[in-house]
Coordinates of C-alpha atoms in Angstrom, one line a residue:
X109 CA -86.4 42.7 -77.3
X110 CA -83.1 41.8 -75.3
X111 CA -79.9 43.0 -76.2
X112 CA -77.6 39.6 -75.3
X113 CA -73.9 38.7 -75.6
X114 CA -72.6 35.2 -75.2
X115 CA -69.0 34.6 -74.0
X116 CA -66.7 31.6 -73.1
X117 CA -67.0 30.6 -69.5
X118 CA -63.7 32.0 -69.1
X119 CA -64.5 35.6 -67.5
X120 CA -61.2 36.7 -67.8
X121 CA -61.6 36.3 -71.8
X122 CA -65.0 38.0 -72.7
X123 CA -66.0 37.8 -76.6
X124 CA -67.0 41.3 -76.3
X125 CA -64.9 44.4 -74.6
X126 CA -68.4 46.2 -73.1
X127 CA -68.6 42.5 -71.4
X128 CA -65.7 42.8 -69.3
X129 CA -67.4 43.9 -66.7
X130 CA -71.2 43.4 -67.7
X131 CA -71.2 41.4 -64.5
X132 CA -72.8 44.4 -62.2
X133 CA -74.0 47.5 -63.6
X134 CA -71.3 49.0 -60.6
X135 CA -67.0 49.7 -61.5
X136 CA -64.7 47.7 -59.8
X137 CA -62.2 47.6 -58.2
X138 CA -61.3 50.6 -55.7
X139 CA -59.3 53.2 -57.0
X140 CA -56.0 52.2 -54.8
X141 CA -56.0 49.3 -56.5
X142 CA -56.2 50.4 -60.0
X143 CA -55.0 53.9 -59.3
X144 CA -52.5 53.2 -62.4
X145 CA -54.6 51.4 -64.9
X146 CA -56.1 53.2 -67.2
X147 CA -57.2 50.7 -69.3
X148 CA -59.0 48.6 -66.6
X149 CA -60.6 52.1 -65.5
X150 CA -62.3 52.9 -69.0
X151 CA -63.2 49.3 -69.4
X152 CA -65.2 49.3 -66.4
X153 CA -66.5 52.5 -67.2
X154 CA -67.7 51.4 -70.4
X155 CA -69.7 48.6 -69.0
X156 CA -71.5 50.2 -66.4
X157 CA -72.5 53.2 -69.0
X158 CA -73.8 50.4 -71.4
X159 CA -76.0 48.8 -68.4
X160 CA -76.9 52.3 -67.6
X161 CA -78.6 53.0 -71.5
X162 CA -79.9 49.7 -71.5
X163 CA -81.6 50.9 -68.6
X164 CA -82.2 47.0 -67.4
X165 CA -80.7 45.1 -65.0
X166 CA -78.3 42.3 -65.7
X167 CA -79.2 38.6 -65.5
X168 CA -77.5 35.4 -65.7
X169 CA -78.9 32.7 -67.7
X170 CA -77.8 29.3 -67.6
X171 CA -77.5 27.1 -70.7
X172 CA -76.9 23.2 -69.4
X173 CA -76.2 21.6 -72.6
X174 CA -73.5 24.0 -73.7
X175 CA -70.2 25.5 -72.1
X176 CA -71.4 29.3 -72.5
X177 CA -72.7 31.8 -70.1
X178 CA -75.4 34.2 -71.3
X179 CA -74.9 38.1 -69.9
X180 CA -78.7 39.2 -70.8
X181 CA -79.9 43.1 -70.5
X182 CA -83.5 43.8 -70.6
X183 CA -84.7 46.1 -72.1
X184 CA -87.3 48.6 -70.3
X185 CA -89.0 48.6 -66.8
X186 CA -86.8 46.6 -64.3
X187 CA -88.6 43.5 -63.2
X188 CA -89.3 43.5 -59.0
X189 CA -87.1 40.7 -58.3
X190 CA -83.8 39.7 -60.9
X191 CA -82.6 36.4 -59.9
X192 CA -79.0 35.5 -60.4
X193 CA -79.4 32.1 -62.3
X194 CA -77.1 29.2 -61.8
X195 CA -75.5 27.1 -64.5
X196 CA -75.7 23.7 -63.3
X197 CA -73.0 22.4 -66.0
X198 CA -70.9 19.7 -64.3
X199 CA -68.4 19.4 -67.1
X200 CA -67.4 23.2 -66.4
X201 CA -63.8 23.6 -65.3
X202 CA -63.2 24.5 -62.2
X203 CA -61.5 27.7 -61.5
X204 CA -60.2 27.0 -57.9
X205 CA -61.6 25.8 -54.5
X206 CA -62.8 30.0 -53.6
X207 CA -64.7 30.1 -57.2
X208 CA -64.8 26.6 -58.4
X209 CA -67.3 27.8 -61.3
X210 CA -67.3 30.7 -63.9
X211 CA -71.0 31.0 -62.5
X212 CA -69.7 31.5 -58.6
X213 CA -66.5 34.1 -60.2
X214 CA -69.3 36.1 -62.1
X215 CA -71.4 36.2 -58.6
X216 CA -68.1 36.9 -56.9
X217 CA -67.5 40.2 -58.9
X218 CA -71.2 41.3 -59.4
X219 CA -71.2 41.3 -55.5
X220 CA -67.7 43.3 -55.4
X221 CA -68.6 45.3 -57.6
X222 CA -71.4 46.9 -55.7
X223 CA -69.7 46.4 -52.4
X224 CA -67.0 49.0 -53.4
X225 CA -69.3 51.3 -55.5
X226 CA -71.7 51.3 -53.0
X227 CA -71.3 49.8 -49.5
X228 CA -67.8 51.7 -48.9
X229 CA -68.4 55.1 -48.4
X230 CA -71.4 56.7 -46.9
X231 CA -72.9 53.7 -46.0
X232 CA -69.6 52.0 -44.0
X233 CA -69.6 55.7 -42.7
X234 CA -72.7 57.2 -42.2
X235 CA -75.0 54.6 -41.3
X236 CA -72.8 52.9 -38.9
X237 CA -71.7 56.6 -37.0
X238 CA -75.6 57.0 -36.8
X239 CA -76.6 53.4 -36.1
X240 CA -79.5 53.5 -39.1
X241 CA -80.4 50.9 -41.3
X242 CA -80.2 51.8 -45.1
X243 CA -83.1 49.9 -46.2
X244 CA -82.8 51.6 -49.7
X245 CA -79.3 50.5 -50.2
X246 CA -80.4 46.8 -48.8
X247 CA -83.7 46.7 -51.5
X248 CA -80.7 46.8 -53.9
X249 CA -79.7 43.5 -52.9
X250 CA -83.0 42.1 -54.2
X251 CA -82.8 43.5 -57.3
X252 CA -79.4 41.9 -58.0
X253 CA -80.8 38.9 -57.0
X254 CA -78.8 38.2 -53.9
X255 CA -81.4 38.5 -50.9
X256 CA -82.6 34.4 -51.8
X257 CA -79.3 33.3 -52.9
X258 CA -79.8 30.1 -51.6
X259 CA -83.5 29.7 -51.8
X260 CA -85.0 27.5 -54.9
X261 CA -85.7 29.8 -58.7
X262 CA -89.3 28.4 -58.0
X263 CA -89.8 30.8 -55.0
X264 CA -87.4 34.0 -56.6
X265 CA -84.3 33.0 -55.1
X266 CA -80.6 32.3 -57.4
X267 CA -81.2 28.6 -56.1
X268 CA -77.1 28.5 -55.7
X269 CA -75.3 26.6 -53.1
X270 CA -73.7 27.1 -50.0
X271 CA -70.0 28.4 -51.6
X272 CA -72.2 31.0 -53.2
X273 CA -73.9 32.0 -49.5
X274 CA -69.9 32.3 -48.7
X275 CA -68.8 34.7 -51.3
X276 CA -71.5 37.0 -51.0
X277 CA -70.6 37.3 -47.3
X278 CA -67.4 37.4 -47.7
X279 CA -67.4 40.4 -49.9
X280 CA -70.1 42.6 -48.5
X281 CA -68.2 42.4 -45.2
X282 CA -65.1 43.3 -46.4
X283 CA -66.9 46.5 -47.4
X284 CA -69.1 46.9 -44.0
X285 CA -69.5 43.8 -41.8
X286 CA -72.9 45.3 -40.2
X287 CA -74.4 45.8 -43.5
X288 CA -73.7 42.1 -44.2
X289 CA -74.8 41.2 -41.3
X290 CA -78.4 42.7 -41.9
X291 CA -78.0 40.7 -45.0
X292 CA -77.3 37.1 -42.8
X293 CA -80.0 37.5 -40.9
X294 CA -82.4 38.3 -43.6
X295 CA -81.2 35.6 -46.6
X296 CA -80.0 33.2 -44.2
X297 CA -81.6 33.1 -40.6
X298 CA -85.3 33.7 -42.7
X299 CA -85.0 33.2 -46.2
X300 CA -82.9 30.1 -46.3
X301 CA -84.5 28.4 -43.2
X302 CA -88.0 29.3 -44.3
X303 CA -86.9 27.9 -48.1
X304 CA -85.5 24.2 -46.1
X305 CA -88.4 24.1 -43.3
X306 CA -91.5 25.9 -44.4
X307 CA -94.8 24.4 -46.0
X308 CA -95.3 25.1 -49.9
X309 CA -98.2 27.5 -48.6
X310 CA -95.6 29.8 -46.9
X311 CA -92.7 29.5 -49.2
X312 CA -95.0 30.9 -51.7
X313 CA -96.6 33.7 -49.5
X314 CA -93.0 34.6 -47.9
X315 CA -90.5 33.7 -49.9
X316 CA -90.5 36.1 -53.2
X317 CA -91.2 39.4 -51.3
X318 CA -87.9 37.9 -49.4
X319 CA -86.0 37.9 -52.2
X320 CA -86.9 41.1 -54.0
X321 CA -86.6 42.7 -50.4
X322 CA -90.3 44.2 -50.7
X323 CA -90.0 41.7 -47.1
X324 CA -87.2 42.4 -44.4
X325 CA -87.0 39.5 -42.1
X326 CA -85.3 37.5 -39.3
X327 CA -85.2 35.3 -36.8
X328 CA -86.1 35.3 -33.3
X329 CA -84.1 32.6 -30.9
X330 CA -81.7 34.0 -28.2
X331 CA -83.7 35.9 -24.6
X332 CA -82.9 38.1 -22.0
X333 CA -82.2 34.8 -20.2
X334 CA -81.0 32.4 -22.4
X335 CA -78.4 32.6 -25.5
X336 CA -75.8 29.6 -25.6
X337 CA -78.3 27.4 -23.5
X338 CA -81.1 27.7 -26.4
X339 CA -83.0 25.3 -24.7
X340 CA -83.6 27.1 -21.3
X341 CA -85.6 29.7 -23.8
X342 CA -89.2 30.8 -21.8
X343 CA -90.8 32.1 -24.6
X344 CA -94.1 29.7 -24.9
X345 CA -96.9 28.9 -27.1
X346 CA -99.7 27.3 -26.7
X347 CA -103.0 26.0 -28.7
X348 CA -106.0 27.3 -28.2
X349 CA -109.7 27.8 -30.1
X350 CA -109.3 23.5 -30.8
X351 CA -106.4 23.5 -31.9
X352 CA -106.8 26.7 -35.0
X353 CA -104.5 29.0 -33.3
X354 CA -101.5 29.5 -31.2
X355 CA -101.1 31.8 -28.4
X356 CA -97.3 32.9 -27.9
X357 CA -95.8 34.7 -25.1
X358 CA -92.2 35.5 -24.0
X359 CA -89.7 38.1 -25.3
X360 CA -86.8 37.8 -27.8
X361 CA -83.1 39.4 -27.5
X362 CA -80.4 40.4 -29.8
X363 CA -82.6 40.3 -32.8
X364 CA -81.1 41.6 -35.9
X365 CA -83.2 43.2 -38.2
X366 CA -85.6 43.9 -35.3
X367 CA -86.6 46.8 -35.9
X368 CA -85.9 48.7 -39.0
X369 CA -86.5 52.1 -38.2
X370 CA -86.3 52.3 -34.5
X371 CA -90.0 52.7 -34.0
X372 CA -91.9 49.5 -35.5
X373 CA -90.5 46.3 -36.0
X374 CA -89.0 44.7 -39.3
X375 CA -92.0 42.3 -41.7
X376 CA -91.7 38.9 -40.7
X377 CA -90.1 36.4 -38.3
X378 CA -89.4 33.1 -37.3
X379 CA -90.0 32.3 -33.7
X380 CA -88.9 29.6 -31.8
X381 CA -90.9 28.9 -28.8
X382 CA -91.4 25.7 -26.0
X383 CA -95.0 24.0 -27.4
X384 CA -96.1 20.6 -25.3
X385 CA -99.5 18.5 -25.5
X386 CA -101.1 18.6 -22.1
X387 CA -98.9 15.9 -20.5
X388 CA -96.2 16.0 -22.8
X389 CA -92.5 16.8 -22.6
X390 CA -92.4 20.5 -24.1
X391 CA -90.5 20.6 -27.1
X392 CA -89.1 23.5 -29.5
X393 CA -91.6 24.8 -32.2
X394 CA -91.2 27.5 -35.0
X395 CA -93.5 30.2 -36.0
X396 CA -94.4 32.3 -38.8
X397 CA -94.7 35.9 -37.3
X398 CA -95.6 39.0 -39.4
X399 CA -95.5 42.4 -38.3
X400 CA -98.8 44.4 -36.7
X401 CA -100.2 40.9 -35.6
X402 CA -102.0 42.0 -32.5
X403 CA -99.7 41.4 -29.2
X404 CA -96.3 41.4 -31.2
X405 CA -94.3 45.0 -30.9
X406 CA -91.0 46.0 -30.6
X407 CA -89.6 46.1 -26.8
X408 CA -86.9 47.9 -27.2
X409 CA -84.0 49.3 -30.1
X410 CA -80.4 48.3 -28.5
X411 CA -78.6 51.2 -29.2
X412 CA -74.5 51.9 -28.3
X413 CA -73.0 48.8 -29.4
X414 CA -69.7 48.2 -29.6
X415 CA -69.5 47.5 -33.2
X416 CA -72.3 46.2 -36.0
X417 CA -73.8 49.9 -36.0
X418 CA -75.4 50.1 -39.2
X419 CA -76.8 46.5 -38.3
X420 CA -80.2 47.4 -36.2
X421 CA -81.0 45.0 -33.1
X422 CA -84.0 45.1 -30.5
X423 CA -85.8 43.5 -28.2
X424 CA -89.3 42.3 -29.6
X425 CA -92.0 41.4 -26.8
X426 CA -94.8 38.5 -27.4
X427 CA -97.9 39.2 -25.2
X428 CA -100.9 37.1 -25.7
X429 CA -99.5 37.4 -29.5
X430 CA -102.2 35.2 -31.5
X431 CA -101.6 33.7 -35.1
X432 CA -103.1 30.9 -36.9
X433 CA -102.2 27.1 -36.4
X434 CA -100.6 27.2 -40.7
X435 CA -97.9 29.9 -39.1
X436 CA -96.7 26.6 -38.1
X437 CA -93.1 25.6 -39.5
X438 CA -92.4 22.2 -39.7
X439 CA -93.6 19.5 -37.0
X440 CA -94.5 21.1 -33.8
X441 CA -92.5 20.2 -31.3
X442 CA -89.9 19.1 -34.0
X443 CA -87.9 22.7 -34.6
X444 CA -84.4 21.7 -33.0
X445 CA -84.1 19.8 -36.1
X446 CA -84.3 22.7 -38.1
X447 CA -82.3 24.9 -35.9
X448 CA -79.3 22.6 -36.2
X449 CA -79.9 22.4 -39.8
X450 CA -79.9 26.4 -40.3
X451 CA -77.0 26.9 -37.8
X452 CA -74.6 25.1 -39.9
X453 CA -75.2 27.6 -43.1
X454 CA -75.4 30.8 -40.7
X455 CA -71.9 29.7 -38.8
X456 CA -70.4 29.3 -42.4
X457 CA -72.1 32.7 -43.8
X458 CA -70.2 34.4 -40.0
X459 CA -66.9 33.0 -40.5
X460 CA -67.4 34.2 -44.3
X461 CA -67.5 37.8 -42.9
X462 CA -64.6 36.8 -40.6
X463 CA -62.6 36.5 -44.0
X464 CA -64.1 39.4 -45.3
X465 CA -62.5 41.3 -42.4
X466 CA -59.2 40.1 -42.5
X467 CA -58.6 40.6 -46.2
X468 CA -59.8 44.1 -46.5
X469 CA -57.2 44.3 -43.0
X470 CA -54.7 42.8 -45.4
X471 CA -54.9 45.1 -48.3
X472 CA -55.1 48.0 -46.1
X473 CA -52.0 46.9 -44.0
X474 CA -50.4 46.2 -47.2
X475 CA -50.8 49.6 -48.9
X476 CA -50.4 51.5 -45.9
X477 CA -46.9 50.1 -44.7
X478 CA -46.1 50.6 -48.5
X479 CA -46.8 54.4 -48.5
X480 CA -45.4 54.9 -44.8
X481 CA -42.5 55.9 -44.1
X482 CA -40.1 55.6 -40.9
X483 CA -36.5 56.2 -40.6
X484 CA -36.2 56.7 -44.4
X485 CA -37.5 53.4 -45.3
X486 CA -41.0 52.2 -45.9
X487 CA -42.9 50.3 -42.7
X488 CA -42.7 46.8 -45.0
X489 CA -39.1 46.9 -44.8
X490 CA -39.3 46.1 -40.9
X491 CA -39.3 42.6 -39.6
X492 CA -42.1 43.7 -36.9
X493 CA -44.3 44.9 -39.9
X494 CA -44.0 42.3 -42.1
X495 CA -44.7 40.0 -39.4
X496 CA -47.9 41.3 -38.8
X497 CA -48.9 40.8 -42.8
X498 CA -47.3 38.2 -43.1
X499 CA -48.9 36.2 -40.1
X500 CA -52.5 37.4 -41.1
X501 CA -52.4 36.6 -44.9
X502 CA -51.0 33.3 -43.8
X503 CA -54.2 32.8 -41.0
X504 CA -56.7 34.3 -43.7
X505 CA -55.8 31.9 -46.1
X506 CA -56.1 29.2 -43.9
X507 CA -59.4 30.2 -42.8
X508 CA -60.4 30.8 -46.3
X509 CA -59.5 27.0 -47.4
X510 CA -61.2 25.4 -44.6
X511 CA -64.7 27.2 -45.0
X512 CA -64.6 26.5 -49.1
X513 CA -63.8 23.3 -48.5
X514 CA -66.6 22.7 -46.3
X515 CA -69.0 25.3 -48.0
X516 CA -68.0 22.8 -51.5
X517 CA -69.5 19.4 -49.7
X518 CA -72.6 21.0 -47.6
X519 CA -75.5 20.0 -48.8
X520 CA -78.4 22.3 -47.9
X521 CA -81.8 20.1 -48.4
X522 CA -79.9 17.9 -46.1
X523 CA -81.1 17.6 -42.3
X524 CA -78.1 18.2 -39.6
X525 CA -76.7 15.1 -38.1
X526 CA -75.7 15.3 -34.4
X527 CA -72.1 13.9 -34.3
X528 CA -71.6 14.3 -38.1
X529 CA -68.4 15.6 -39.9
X530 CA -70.7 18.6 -41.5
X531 CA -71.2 20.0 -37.5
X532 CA -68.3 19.7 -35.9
X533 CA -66.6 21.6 -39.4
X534 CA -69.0 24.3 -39.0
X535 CA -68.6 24.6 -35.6
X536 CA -64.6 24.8 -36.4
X537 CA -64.8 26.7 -38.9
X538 CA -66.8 29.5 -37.4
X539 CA -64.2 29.3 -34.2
X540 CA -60.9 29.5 -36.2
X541 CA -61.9 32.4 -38.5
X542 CA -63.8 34.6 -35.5
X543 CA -60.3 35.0 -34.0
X544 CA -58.7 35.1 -37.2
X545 CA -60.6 38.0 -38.5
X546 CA -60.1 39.7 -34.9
X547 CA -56.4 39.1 -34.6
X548 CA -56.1 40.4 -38.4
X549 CA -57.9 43.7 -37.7
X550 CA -55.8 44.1 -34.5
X551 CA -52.6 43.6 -36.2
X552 CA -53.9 46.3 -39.3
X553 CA -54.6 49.0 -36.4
X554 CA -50.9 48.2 -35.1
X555 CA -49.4 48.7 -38.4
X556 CA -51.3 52.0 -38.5
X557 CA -50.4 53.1 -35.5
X558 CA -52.8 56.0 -34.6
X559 CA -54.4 56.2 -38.1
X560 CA -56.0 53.3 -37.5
X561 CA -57.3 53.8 -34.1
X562 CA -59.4 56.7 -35.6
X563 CA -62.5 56.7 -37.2
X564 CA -61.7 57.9 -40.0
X565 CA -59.6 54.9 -41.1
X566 CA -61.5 51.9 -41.9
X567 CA -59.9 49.5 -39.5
X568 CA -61.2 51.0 -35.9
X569 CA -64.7 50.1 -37.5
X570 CA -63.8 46.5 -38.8
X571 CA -61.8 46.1 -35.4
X572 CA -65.1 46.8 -33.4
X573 CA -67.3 44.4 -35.8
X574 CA -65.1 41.6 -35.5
X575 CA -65.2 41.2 -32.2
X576 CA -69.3 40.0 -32.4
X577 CA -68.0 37.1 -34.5
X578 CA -66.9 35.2 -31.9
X579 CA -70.2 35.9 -30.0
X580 CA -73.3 36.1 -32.4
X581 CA -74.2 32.5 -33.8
X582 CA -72.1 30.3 -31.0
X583 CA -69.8 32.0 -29.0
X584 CA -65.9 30.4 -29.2
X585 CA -67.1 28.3 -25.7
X586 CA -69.9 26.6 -27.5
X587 CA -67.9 25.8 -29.7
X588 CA -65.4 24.2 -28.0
X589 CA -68.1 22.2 -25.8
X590 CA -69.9 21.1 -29.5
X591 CA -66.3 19.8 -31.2
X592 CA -65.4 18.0 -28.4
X593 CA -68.9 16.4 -27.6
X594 CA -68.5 15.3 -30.9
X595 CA -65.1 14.0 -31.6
X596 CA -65.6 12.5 -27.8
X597 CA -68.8 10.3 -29.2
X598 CA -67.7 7.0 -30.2
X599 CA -68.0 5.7 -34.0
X600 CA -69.9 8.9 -34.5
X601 CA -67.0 11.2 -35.9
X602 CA -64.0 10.4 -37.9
X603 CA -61.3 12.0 -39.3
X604 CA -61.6 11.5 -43.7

């Protein structure tokens, strides 16, 4: 039997007060926020106790025909993967152009919600000082339903659309960037890609261990020898036994999620590689690659980075690596298409976690030079401080718009058109906001002086993982070379 509650789309006027927050079974929002209110603090409270003795995990049901969202609690054993359910209602009000739904606000504070009960804290700490992966905390993911949150119900995923894939990033990061970058590389660079590209076959092999996270994946593209210049790649493979198998062999760099405990690597992959037909131009091909196939290991854990600690990258070596001709994705020889398709959703999910940064930079900078003191007066009294807030909220929000508005018109069963508006946005998009979210943690550590620049303040660590945003998925020069390729082409770009 399930306990359920209807309310009004409205979430800020639930028909029930243990509703209020029945979103996530985790309180919101951190205590510096709320420190004062009381009220909000036992309502929260409340909520998560009742989703504790229903001892069930929240899912959202979607009711087309009417204008109410259903909050359902199951009773008993949790089910392996809990799909947050869209409501595809077009005559829903829209809320505004960062939530435009009452489905994406209830996603939006689910996700918070468990951000700041429990990404901040030992995970933004711990994990990252250690560089581990916390693949318990991650498995939590699937069970809220967020690790396919763009992939189709039909395969286990939320089936929501790209603004979704935006707010989800966008608030893990402002808890722990490398975290949400494990996250990226798994729902996005895997999940999402496999969901757009793969065969029926392998969406329905892959795709629900994906989204419950019983399956940690990634994707396999930059080398030791080639990053921006995708194309130079070495990494080959060719047919062999008539055409039933491939034979792949190269090596793979800067893979998140390449290994997962430092000794083995992570479940499953996709590989581009250079395939050609005896006489043919090579092309790009993608594979299906599963951990413990014979002649695929892990190379090497890259350890010491600058920032993303908690995010685990390696090396993973191809020699003589066999698999069979249905690990295929797509058209052989056909897989650039489905690069530039994927890029565009993982440069809008990286400049999500680019305003993920500069917010949490914001609120910080915000209560600290409220609390500080110098000369008698409080550090927001000083034009050089208020500057610095002032100038980052102002870039944030900016940022912010842009990316919502081009999350709202992307359509993601739609194949990337060289030249097109949707390309040259992500491509600006992803530039703007990688310096936005690195000027905004700079300016946070200047307002907090030498409390910032420590480790025990938040900011050192989110002004060390901002700085892989304007690298990881495009760095700021390809991006300049893409926008102005494109605007440059004529009749090919224009200006709505």
């Amino acid at each position: 039997k399930d306990l359920s509650f209807t309310c009004n789309k409205s979430p800020a006027r639930p028909a029930h007060p243990k509703v209020a927050r029945i979103g996530s079974e985790y309180p919101r929002p951190p205590p510096h926020l709320l420190r004062n209110s009381n009220r909000m603090q036992r309502a929260t409270a409340s909520a998560a106790a009742f989703c504790r003795s229903a001892k069930g995990s929240t899912t959202f049901v979607r009711h087309s025909s009417t204008s109410f969202l259903t909050v359902r609690v199951p009773h008993g054993r949790r089910k392996q993967n809990k799909s947050l359910q869209r409501s595809m209602n077009s005559s829903s009000d829209v809320a505004d152009a960062f939530t435009p739904s009452p489905d994406h606000a209830l996603l939006r504070e689910t996700v918070r919600n468990f951000a700041e009960a429990e990404v901040d804290g030992r995970q933004a700490i711990t994990f990252n000082k250690e560089e581990r992966f916390n693949i318990n905390l991650f498995r939590k993911l699937g069970d809220l339903g967020l690790l396919g949150v763009t992939v189709p119900e039909e395969y286990g995923g939320a089936g929501f659309d790209a603004t979704a894939a935006c707010i989800v990033h966008e608030e893990l990061s402002a808890s722990d960037p490398a975290f949400c970058l494990s996250f990226l590389a798994h729902s996005l660079l895997f999940a999402n890609n496999l969901a757009r590209n793969g065969t029926e076959e392998q969406k329905h092999k892959y795709l629900p261990a994906a989204c419950s996270g019983e399956l940690i994946g990634g994707m396999c593209m930059s080398e030791p020898g080639a990053g921006t210049d995708v194309f130079g790649m070495r990494t080959k493979a060719d047919k062999i036994d008539g055409g039933s198998k491939y034979v792949i062999n190269g090596s793979k760099m800067w893979i998140t999620n390449g290994t997962l405990d430092g000794e083995t690597t992570g479940d499953a992959f996709l590989v581009y590689a250079h395939t050609a037909e005896q006489g043919q131009k090579p092309g790009l091909s993608l594979f299906l690659v599963e951990k413990g196939t014979k002649g695929f290991r892990l190379g090497q854990q890259i350890k010491d980075k600058c920032g993303m600690r908690a995010s685990m990258t390696a090396e993973l070596v191809f020699e003589e690596c066999i698999i069979p001709a249905e690990n295929l994705v797509g058209v052989e020889g056909k897989a650039a298409a489905c690069m530039m398709r994927n890029l565009e959703i993982e440069r809008l999910g990286l400049a999500a976690m680019s305003c993920g940064i500069a917010r949490r930079c914001v609120e910080l900078m915000v209560k600290y030079s409220g609390e500080r003191k110098a000369f008698g007066e409080p550090l927001r009294n000083f034009g050089q401080i208020q500057r610095l807030i002032a100038d980052s909220y102002a870039s944030m929000s900016a940022g912010r718009a842009l990316m919502y508005q081009i999350a709202k018109g992307m359509d993601l069963d739609k194949e990337a058109v060289p030249g097109s508006n949707k390309r040259v946005e992500t491509d600006a998009v992803k530039l703007f906001c990688g310096k936005m979210g690195k000027d905004a943690a700079d300016a946070a550590m200047q307002v907090m002086g030498g409390y910032g620049y420590v480790g025990e303040y938040q900011v050192e660590r989110l002004w060390r993982d901002s700085k892989l945003l304007e690298i990881g998925g495009g760095t700021n020069e390809s991006h300049h070379k893409n926008i102005v390729r494109d605007l440059s082409a004529p009749g090919r770009w224009v200006i709505a």
